[in-house]
Short mmCIF file of C-alpha atoms and ligand atoms in Angstrom, two decimals:
data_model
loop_
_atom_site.label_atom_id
_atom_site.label_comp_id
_atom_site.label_asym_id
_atom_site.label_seq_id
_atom_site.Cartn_x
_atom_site.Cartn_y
_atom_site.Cartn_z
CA UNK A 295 0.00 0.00 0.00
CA UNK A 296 1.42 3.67 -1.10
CA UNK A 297 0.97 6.88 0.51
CA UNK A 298 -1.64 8.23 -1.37
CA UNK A 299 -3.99 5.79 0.20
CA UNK A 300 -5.62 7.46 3.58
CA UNK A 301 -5.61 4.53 5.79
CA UNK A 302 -9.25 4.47 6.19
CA UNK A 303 -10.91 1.25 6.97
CA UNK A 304 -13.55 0.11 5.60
CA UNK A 305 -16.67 0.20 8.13
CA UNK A 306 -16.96 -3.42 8.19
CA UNK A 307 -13.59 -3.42 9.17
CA UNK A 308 -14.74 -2.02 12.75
CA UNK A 309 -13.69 -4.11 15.65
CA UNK A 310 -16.37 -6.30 17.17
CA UNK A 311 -14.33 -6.64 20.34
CA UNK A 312 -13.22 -4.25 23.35
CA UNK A 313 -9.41 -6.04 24.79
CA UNK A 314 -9.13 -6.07 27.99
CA UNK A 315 -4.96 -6.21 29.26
CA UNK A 316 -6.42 -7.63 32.27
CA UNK A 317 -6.50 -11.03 30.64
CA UNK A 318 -2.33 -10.78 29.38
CA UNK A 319 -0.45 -8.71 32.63
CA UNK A 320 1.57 -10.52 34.47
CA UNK A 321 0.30 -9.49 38.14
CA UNK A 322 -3.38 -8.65 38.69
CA UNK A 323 -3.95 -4.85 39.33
CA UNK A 324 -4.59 -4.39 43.39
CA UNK A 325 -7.64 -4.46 44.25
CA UNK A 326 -10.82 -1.70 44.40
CA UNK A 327 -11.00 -0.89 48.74
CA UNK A 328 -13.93 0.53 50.50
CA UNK A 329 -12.60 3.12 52.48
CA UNK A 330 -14.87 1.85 55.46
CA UNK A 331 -13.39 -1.06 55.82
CA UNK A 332 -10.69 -1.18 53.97
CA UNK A 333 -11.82 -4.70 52.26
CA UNK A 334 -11.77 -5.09 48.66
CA UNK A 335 -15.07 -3.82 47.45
CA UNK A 336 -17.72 -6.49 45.61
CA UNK A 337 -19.82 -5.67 42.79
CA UNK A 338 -22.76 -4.50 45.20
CA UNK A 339 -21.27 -1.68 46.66
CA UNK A 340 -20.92 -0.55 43.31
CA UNK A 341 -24.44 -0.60 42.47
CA UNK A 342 -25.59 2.50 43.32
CA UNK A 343 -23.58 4.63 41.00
CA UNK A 344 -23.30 2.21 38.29
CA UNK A 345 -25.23 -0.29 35.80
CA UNK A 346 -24.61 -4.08 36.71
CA UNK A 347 -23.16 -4.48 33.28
CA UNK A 348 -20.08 -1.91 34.21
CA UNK A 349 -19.80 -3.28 36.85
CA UNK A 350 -18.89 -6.25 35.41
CA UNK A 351 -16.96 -5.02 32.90
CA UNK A 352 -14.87 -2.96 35.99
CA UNK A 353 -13.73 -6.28 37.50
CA UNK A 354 -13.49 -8.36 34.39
CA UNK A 355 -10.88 -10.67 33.52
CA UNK A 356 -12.15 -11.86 30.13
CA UNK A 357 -9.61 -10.79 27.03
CA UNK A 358 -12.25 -10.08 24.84
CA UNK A 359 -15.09 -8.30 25.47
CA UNK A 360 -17.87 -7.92 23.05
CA UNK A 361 -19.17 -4.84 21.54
CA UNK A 362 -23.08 -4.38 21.44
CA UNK A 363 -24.28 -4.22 18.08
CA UNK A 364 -26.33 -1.09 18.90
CA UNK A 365 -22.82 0.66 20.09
CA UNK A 366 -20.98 -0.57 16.85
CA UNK A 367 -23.86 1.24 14.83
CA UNK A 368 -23.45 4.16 16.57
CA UNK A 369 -19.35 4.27 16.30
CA UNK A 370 -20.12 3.54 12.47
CA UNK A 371 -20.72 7.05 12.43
CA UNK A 372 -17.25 7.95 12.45
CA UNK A 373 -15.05 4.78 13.03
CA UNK A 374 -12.67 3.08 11.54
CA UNK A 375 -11.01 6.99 12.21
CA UNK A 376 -8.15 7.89 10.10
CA UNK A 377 -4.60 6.73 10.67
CA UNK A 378 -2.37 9.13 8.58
CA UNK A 379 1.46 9.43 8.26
CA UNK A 380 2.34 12.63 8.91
CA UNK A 381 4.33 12.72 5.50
CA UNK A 382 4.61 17.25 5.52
CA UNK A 383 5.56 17.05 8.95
CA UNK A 384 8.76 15.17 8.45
CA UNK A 385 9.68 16.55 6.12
CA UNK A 386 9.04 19.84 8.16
CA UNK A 387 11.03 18.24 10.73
CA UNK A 388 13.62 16.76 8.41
CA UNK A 389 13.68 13.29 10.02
CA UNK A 390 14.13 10.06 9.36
CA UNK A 391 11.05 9.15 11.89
CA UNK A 392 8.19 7.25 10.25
CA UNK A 393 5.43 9.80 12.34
CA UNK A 394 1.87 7.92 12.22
CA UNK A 395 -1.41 9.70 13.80
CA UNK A 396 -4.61 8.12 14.83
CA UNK A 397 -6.97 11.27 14.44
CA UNK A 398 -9.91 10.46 16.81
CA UNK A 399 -11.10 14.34 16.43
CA UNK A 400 -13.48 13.06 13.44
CA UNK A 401 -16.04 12.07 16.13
CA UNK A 402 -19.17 14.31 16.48
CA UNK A 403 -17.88 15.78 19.83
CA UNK A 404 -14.36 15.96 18.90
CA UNK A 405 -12.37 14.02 20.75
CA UNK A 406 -11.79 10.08 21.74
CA UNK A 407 -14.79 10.34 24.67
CA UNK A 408 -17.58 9.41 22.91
CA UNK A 409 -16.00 5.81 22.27
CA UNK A 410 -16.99 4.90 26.30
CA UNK A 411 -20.00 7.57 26.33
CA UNK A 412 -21.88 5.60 24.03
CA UNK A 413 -21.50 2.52 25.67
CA UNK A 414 -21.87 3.82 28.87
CA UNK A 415 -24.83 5.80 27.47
CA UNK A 416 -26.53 2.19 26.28
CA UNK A 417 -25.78 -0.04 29.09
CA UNK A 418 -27.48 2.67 31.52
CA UNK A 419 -30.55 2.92 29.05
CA UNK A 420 -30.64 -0.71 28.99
CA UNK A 421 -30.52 -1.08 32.62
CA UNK A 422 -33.54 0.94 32.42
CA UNK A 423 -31.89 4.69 34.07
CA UNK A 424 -33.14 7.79 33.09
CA UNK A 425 -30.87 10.10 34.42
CA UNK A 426 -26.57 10.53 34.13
CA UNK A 427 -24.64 13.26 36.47
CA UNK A 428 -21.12 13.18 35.61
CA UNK A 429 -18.02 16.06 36.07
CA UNK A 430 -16.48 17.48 33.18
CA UNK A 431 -12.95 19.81 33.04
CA UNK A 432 -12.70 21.05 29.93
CA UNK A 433 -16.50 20.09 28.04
CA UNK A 434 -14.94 17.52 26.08
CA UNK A 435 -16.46 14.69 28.35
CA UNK A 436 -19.72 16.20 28.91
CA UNK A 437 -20.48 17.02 25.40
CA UNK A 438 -19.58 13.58 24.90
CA UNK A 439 -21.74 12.28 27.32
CA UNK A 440 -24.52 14.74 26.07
CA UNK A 441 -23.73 13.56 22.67
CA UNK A 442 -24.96 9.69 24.14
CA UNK A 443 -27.73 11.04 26.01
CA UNK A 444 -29.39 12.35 23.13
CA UNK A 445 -29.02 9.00 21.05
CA UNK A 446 -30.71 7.14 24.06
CA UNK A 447 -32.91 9.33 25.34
CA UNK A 448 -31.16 10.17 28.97
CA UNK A 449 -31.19 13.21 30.70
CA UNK A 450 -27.78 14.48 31.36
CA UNK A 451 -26.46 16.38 34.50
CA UNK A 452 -23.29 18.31 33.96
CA UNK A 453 -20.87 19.41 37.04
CA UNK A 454 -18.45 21.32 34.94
CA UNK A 455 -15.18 22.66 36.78
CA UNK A 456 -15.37 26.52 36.81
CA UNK A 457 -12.41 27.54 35.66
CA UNK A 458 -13.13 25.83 32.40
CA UNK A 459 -16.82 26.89 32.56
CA UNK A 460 -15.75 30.13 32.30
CA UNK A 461 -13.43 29.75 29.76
CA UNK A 462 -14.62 27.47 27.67
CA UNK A 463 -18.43 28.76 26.81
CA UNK A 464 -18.69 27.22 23.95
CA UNK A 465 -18.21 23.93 25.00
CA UNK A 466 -21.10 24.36 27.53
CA UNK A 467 -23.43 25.17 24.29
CA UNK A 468 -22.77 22.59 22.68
CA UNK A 469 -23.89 20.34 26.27
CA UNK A 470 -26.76 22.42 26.10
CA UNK A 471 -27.33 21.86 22.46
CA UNK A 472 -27.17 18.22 22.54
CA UNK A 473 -29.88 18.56 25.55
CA UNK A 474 -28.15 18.41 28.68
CA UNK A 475 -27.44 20.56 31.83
CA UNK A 476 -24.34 22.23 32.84
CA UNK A 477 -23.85 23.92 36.32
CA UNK A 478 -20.82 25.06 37.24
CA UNK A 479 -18.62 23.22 40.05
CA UNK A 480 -18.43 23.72 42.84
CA UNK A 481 -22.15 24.39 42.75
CA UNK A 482 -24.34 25.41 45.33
CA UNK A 483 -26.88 22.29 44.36
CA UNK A 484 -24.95 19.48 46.77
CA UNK A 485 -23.59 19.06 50.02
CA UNK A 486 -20.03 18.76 48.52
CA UNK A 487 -19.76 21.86 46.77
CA UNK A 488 -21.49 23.94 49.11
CA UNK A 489 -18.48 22.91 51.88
CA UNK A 490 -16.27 24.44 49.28
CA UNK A 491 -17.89 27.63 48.65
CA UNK A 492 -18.01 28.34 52.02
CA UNK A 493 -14.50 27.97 52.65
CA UNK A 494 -13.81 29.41 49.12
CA UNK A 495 -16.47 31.56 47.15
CA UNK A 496 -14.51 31.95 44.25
CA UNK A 497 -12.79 28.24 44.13
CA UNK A 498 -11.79 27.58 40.98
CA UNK A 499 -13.16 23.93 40.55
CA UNK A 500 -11.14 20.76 39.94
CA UNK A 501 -12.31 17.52 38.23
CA UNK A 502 -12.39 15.90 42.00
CA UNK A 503 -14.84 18.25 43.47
CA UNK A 504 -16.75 18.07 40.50
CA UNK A 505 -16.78 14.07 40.70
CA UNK A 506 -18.23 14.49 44.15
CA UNK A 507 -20.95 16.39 43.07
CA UNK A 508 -21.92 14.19 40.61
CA UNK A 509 -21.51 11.27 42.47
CA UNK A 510 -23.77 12.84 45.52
CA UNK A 511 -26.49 13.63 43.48
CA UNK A 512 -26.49 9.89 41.69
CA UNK A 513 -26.04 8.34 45.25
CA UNK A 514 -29.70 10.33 46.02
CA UNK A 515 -31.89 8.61 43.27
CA UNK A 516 -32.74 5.33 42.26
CA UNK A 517 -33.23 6.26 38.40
CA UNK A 518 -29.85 8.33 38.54
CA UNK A 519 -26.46 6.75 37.99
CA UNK A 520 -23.42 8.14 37.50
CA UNK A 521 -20.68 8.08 34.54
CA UNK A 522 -17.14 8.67 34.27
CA UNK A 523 -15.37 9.89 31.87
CA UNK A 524 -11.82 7.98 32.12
CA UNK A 525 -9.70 6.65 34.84
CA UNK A 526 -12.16 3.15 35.18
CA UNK A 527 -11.27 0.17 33.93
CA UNK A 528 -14.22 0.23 31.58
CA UNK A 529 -13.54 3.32 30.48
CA UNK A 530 -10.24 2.35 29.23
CA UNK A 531 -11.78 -0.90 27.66
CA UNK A 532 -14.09 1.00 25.41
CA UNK A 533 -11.06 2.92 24.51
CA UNK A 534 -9.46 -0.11 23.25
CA UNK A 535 -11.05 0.38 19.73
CA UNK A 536 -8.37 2.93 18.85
CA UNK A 537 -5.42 0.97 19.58
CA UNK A 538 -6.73 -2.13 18.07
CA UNK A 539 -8.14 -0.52 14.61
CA UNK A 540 -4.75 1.59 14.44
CA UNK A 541 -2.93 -1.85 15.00
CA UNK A 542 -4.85 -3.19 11.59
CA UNK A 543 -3.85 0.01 9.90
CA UNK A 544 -0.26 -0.13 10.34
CA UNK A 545 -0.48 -3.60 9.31
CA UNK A 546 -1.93 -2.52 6.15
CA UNK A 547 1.01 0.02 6.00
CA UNK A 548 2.99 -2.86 6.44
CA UNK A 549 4.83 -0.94 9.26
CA UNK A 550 4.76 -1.67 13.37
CA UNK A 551 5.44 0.87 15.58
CA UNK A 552 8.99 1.25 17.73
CA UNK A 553 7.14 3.94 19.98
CA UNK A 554 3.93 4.87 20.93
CA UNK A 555 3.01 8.47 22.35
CA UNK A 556 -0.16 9.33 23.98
CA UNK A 557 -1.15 12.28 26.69
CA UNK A 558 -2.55 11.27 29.92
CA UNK A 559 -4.97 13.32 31.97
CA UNK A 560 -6.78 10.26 33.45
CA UNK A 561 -5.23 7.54 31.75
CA UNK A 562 -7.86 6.88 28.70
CA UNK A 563 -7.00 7.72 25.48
CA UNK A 564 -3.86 6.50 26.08
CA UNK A 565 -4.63 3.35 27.18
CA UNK A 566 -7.34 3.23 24.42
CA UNK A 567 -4.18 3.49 21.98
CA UNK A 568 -1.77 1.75 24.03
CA UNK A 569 -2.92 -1.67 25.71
CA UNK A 570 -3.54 -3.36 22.59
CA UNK A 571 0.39 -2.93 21.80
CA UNK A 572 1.20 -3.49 25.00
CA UNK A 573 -0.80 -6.80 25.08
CA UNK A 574 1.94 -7.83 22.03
CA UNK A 575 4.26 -6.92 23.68
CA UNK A 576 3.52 -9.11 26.73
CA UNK A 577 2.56 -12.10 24.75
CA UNK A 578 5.31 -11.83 21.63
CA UNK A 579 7.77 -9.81 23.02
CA UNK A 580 7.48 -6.58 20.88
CA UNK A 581 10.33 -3.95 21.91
CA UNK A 582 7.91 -1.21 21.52
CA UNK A 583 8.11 1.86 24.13
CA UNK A 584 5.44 3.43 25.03
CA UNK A 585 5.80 7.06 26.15
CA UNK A 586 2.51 8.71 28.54
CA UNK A 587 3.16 12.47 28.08
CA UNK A 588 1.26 14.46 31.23
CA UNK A 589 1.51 18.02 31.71
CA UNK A 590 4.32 19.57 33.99
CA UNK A 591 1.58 21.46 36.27
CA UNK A 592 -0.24 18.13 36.86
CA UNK A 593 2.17 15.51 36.53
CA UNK A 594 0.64 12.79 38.58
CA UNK A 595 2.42 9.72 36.70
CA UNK A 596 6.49 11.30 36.85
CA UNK A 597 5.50 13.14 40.55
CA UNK A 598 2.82 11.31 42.20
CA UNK A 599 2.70 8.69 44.98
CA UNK A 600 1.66 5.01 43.66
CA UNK A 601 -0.54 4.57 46.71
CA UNK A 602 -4.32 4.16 47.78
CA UNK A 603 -5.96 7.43 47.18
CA UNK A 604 -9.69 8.57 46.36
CA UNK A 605 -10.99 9.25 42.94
CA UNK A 606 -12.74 12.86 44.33
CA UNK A 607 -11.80 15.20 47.00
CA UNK A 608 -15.13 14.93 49.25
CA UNK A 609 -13.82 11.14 49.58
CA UNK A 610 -17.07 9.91 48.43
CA UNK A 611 -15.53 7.12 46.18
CA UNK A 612 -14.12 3.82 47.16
CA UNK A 613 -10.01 3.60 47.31
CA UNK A 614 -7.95 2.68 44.16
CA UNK A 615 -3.90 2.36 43.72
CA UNK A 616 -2.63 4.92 41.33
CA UNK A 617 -0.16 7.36 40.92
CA UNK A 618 -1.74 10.35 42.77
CA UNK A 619 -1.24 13.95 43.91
CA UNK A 620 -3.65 13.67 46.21
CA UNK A 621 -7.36 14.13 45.89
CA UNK A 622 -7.17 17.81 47.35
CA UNK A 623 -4.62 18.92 44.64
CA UNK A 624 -5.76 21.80 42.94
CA UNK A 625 -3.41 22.26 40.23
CA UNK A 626 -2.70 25.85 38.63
CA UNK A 627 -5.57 26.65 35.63
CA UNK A 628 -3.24 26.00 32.74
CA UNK A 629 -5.13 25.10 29.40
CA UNK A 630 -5.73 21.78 29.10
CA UNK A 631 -8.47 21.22 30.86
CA UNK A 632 -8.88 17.78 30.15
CA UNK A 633 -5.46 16.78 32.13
CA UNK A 634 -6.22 18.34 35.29
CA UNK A 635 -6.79 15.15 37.49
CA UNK A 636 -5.06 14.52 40.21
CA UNK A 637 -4.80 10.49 39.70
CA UNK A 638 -3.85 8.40 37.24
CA UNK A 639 -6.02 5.49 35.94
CA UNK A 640 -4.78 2.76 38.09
CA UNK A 641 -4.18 0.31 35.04
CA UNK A 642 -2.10 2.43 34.11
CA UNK A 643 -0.26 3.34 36.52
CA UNK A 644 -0.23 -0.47 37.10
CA UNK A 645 1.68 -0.91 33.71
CA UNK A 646 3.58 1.58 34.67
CA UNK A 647 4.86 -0.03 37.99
CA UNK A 648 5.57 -3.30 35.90
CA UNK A 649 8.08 -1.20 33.85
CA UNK A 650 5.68 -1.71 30.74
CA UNK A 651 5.27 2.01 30.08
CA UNK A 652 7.27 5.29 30.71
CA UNK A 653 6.21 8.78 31.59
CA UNK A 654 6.90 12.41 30.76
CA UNK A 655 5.87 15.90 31.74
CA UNK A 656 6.03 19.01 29.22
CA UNK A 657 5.20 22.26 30.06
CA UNK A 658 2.00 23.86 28.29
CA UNK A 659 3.53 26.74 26.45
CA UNK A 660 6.51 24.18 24.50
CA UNK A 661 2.96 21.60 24.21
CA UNK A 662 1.44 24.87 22.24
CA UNK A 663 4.59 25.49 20.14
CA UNK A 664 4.52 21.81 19.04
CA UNK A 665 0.84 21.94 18.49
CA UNK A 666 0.94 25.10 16.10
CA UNK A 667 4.32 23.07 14.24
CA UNK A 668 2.14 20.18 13.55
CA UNK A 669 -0.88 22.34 12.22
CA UNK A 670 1.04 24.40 9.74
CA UNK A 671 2.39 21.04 8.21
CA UNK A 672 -1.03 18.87 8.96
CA UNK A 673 -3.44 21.08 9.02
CA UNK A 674 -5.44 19.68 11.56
CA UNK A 675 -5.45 21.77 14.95
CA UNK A 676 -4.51 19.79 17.86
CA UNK A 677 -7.21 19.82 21.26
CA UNK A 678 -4.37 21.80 24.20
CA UNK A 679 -4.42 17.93 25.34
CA UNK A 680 -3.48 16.81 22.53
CA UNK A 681 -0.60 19.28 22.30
CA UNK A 682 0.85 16.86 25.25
CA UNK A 683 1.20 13.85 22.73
CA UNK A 684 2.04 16.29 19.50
CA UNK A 685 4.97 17.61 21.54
CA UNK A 686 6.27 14.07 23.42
CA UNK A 687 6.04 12.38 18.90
CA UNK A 688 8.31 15.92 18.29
CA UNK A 689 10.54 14.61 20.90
CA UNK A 690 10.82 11.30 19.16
CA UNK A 691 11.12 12.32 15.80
CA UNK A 692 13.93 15.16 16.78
CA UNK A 693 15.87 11.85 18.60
CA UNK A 694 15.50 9.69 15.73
CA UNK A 695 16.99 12.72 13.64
CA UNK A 696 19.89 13.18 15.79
CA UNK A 697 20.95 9.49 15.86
CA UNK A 698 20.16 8.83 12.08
CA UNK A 699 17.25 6.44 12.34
CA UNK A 700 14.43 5.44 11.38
CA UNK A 701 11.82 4.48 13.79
CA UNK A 702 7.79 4.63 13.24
CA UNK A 703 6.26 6.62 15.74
CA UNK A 704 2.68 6.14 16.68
CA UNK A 705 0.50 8.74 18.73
CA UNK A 706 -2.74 9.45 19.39
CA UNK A 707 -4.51 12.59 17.82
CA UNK A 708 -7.41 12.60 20.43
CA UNK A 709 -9.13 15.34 19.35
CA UNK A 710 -9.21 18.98 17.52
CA UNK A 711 -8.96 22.28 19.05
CA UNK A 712 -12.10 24.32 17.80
CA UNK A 713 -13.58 24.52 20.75
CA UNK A 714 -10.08 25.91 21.91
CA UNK A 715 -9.36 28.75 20.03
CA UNK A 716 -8.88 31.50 22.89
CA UNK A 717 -5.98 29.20 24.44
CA UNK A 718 -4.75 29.53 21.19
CA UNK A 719 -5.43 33.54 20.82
CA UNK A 720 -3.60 33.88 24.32
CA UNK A 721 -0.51 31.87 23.34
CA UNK A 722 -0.22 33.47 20.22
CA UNK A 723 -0.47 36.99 22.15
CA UNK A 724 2.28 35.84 24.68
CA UNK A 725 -0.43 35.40 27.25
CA UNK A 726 0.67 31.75 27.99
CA UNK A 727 3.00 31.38 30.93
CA UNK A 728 4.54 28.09 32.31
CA UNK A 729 2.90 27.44 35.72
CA UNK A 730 4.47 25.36 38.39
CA UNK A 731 2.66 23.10 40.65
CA UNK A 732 2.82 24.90 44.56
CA UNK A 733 5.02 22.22 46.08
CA UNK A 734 3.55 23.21 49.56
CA UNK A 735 -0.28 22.49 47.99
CA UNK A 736 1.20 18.79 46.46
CA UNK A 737 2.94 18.19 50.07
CA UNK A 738 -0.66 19.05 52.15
CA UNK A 739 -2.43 17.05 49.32
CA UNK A 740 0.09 13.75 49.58
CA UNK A 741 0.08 14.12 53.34
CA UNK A 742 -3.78 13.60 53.41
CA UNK A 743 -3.54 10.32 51.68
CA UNK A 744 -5.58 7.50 53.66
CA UNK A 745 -3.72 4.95 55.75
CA UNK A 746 -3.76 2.01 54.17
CA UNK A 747 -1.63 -1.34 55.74
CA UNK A 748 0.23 -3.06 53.42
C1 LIG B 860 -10.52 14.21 28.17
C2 LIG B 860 -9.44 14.38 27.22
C3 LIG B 860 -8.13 14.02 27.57
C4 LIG B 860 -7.74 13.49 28.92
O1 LIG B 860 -8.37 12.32 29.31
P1 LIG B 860 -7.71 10.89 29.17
O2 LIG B 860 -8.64 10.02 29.91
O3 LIG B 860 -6.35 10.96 29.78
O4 LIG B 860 -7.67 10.58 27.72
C5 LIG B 860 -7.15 14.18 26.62
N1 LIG B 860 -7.42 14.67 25.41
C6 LIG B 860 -8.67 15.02 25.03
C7 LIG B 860 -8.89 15.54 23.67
C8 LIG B 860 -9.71 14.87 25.93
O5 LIG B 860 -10.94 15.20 25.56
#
């Protein structure tokens, strides 16, 4: 196959499985704790915020994991997504690097997050909910989620992080338009942000307050449950359908990659491009690396503790191992919204204990520079998360110039930046400084972490 051909599957090509790396690591993850009583939690104490059938899916060890027919229709939409080789940007570059991109901006919200809010979306409807809350940092997950809500005829609840709410109106129309609601977090509507706002009137938000919110207000209703955008092992499952169609397209390419590059805010979209490769490599050996790329003023994976931690700061959720800066974290409001979590999905952070993956941390303003690069070669405008995984495949390629190789580089495109334009009027005015983390805020945060024996 040449490059003119766009490596565009054919629909029928579409995966009819999730994979689950469960199935192939080496060691089982730790296990899920309730922070009662410190006992690995069952799928009943579960129930309440989710459907039995994520549930399942949570704890599952199968390998394969099949994809309702109804979902598949829906990801017809828009999947197979391109995989392109990024033939003007080498060349812009002037390296040797064979640069591949999975482009999972073609979806109708933008990004990689309607891939689980579909299926999350149909295995609440089919459990017979009528009612979602969920967070959201930048939009990209809620308008996702309000995106699935409208195909199956949920009513959405939206506890968007304020900082992003404000900055970020249009993604908040575009929840609106697909028929949901979006209050700002912390919100005066739960017991969780109302503690906040006392404290703090003007509290900026973070993904774990809003997560609280959202997972009060499901806790209160029998026909509400509550969704998550990432982090989850079924979350990351769903995901799966990147890595394995891209795997199919570089086989068509008749290429492999040596690295694979992904940014990681809760873990998804990586994983979603990554455990399929790392499954090879597990089971045949593959040398491939595989690079997470987090951002410098959130850098749970390169700065975090791996230890028991909650998923929200009111401590509402049960306890998972990850790589964490503590659920109180607030980090500074740089522009990617969507990688302002202050855990790490803990598969991956799992993988990344078994020596299976590495991590990096890139300030925002070099993410931006690499972001505008690839656009004036590509043409496509990279989401400010995606920036993370644009700049960490520059980092590759610029290697594989300097030692006079060739290596194929794979990384994940998750989505566009149209709904991000005035991050990208502000760094192009010089408005976009390189925050640090306040090492006093990550010590208090890390020093509230839960006891947890051995
Ligand atoms: C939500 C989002 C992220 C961060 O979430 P992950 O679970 O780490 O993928 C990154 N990029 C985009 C475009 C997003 O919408």
């Amino acid at each position: 196959m040449n490059e003119t051909i766009k490596y565009l599957l054919d629909e029928t090509r579409l995966p009819k499985r999730w994979y689950n790396l469960v199935a192939d690591l080496p060691a089982p993850p730790p296990p899920v704790l309730h922070p009662g009583t410190l006992q690995p939690v069952g799928p009943d104490d579960l129930a309440p915020l989710f459907p039995m059938s994520l549930i399942l899916q949570e704890v599952s060890g199968e390998r394969e994991v099949e994809i309702p027919e109804p979902v598949r229709q829906v990801y017809k939409q828009w999947r197979c997504t391109p995989l392109y080789r990024a033939r003007r940007w080498e060349k812009a570059l002037d390296t040797p690097a064979r640069i591949y991109y999975k482009y999972e901006g073609v979806s109708p919200a933008g990004s990689h997050k309607p891939n689980t809010a579909v299926a999350q979306a149909f295995y609440n409807k089919e459990a017979g909910v009528k009612r979602i809350t969920t967070e959201t940092g930048a939009g990209q997950w809620g308008s996702s989620l309000a995106f699935a809500g409208a195909l199956f005829g949920l009513e959405i609840d939206v506890y968007m992080v304020r900082v992003s709410y404000n900055q970020k109106p249009y993604r908040r129309a575009l929840m609106e338009a697909y028929g949901a609601r979006c209050v700002a977090s912390p919100s005066p509507e739960t017991a969780s942000g109302r503690a906040i706002l006392e404290k703090r009137p003007d509290h900026p938000g973070s993904l774990g307050i809003a997560i609280s919110e959202a997972v009060e207000l499901a806790a209160q209703r029998d026909d509400t449950k509550y969704a998550l955008g990432s982090v989850l092992n079924h979350v990351l499952l769903h995901q799966t359908v990147i890595g394995l169609e891209a795997m199919e397209q570089l086989a068509l390419a008749d290429d492999y990659p040596d690295v694979i590059v992904g940014c990681t805010g809760g873990g998804s979209n990586f994983a979603g491009i990554a455990f399929p490769f790392i499954g090879e490599k597990i089971k045949q050996g593959k040398p491939t690396r595989i690079v997470a790329v987090e951002p410098a003023a959130c850098p749970s994976l390169t700065r975090g503790m791996y230890a028991y931690d909650f998923g929200d700061t009111a401590h509402l959720t049960p306890l998972t191992k990850m790589h964490t800066l503590g659920s109180t974290f607030t980090p500074p409001g740089f522009h990617a919204g969507g990688l302002r979590y202050h855990g790490m999905a803990p598969l991956v952070s799992h993988v990344k204990e078994l020596g299976l993956i590495e991590a990096t941390s890139y300030h925002q303003t070099g993410c931006f520079a690499a972001g505008l690069d690839f656009a004036r070669a590509e043409g496509i405008l990279p989401a400010p998360e995606a920036n993370h995984a644009v700049k960490g495949a520059l980092e590759e390629a610029l290697k594989c110039k300097e030692e006079g190789v060739s290596r194929a580089i794979l990384f994940n495109l998750c989505g566009h930046g149209h709904f991000d334009m005035q991050a990208y009027i502000d760094y192009q005015a010089g408005k976009l400084t390189d925050q640090e983390y306040d090492p006093s805020e990550l010590a208090m945060a890390l020093s509230g972490l839960p006891s947890v024996p051995a």
